[in-house]
Structure formats: structure tokens, C-alpha cells
Short mmCIF file of C-alpha atoms in Angstrom, two decimals:
data_model
loop_
_atom_site.label_atom_id
_atom_site.label_comp_id
_atom_site.label_asym_id
_atom_site.label_seq_id
_atom_site.Cartn_x
_atom_site.Cartn_y
_atom_site.Cartn_z
CA ALA A 582 3.32 4.69 15.79
CA VAL A 583 4.10 2.18 18.01
CA ASN A 584 7.58 1.98 19.14
CA MET A 585 9.01 -1.11 18.47
CA ALA A 586 12.38 -3.03 17.78
CA ALA A 587 10.87 -6.49 17.21
CA PRO A 588 6.85 -6.58 17.13
CA ASN A 589 5.87 -9.54 17.96
CA MET A 590 3.68 -12.46 15.60
CA GLU A 591 0.66 -10.43 17.32
CA GLN A 592 1.34 -6.58 16.75
CA ARG A 593 3.64 -7.44 12.90
CA LYS A 594 -0.16 -9.60 11.84
CA ALA A 595 -2.28 -6.56 12.75
CA CYS A 596 -0.11 -4.16 11.01
CA TRP A 597 -0.17 -6.43 7.46
CA GLY A 598 -3.83 -6.55 8.13
CA ALA A 599 -4.34 -2.54 8.68
CA ARG A 600 -2.02 -2.48 6.16
CA ASP A 601 -3.70 -4.68 3.70
CA GLU A 602 -6.59 -3.26 4.79
CA LEU A 603 -5.95 0.75 4.17
CA TRP A 604 -4.67 -0.56 0.46
CA GLU A 605 -8.09 -2.43 -0.58
CA CYS A 606 -9.38 0.90 0.56
CA LEU A 607 -6.93 2.52 -1.90
CA ASP A 608 -7.31 0.65 -4.69
CA ARG A 609 -11.33 0.89 -4.49
CA ASN A 610 -11.17 4.67 -4.00
CA ASN A 611 -8.67 5.61 -7.14
CA GLU A 612 -6.28 6.22 -4.54
CA ASP A 613 -8.26 9.33 -2.67
CA ALA A 614 -6.69 9.25 0.79
CA ALA A 615 -9.70 11.52 1.76
CA LYS A 616 -12.13 9.06 2.18
CA CYS A 617 -9.22 5.61 3.32
CA GLN A 618 -8.04 8.20 6.33
CA HIS A 619 -9.54 6.01 9.17
CA LEU A 620 -7.79 3.13 7.62
CA ARG A 621 -4.74 5.20 7.52
CA LEU A 622 -4.51 6.36 10.94
CA SER A 623 -5.70 2.61 11.87
CA PHE A 624 -2.30 1.36 10.48
CA GLU A 625 -0.26 4.40 11.52
CA SER A 626 -1.47 3.41 15.20
CA LYS A 627 -0.20 -0.37 14.77
CA CYS A 628 2.83 -0.26 13.38
CA PRO A 629 6.55 -0.24 13.98
CA GLN A 630 7.14 3.62 11.97
CA GLN A 631 10.02 2.20 9.63
CA TRP A 632 7.45 -0.35 8.49
CA ILE A 633 5.19 2.43 7.98
CA LYS A 634 7.96 4.70 5.52
CA HIS A 635 8.78 0.72 4.42
CA PHE A 636 4.99 -0.11 3.26
CA ASP A 637 4.41 3.36 1.97
CA LYS A 638 7.82 2.95 -0.86
CA ARG A 639 6.77 -0.09 -1.42
CA ARG A 640 2.90 1.04 -2.33
CA ASP A 641 4.97 4.01 -4.10
CA TYR A 642 6.97 1.63 -6.10
CA LEU A 643 3.96 -1.10 -7.10
CA LYS A 644 1.80 1.75 -8.21
CA TYR A 645 4.67 3.29 -10.42
CA LYS A 646 5.73 -0.07 -12.00
CA LYS A 647 2.08 -0.82 -12.02
CA LYS A 648 1.55 2.47 -14.00
CA LEU A 649 4.24 1.08 -16.36
CA GLU A 650 2.61 -1.86 -17.67
CA THR A 651 -0.58 0.01 -18.11
CA GLU A 652 0.34 2.49 -20.15
CA GLY A 653 3.28 0.73 -21.15
CA TYR A 654 1.81 -1.66 -23.26
CA SER A 655 -1.76 0.83 -24.13
CA PRO A 656 -0.59 1.33 -27.96
CA LEU A 657 0.13 -1.81 -28.12
CA GLU A 658 -3.55 -2.41 -27.58
CA THR A 659 -4.98 0.62 -29.47
CA THR A 660 -3.38 -0.76 -32.19
CA GLY A 661 -4.13 -4.03 -32.12
CA LYS A 662 -8.24 -3.08 -31.91
CA SER A 663 -8.14 -0.90 -34.89
#
């Protein structure tokens, strides 16, 4: 990954763009990392190491939160439908 203390605007945009493409790919492919490997490499080459760690943690957190929300509410939905 690029080793930069303070990425400039252009580098930040490139990094965020790569992250968004990767995340969209993972969403579409049900978290199948193998299908998004090329985007992962692009993301890693465009972002500082620290950011990659941060974004990976952030994604795990968002997935976990989403899972809690969907699975947390599912019992209510099933009772409503029956």
C-alpha cells in the first residue's frame, strides 16, 4: 500500500473510490472476497495502510450491525405474517 502520512485530495478520492467499488462488489457477491480480489488489490494499492485497516474494521462493524438489525427484528416480522 502507499505509505503516505497525509494523502492529498486526489489520493483520498482514489482511495475512497476504490473502497466503494470493493464494498459494492462484496455486497453484490454476498461477501465472496474471491470474486472481488481485483478490486481488493486496487483498494490496497490506492490507500494508506492505516486506512485499509480502518475501513476493514468499519466494514466488519457495519456488517455486524446490519446482521443484528435484520436478525434482531426477524421474530417480530414472522409473528406479524402468520
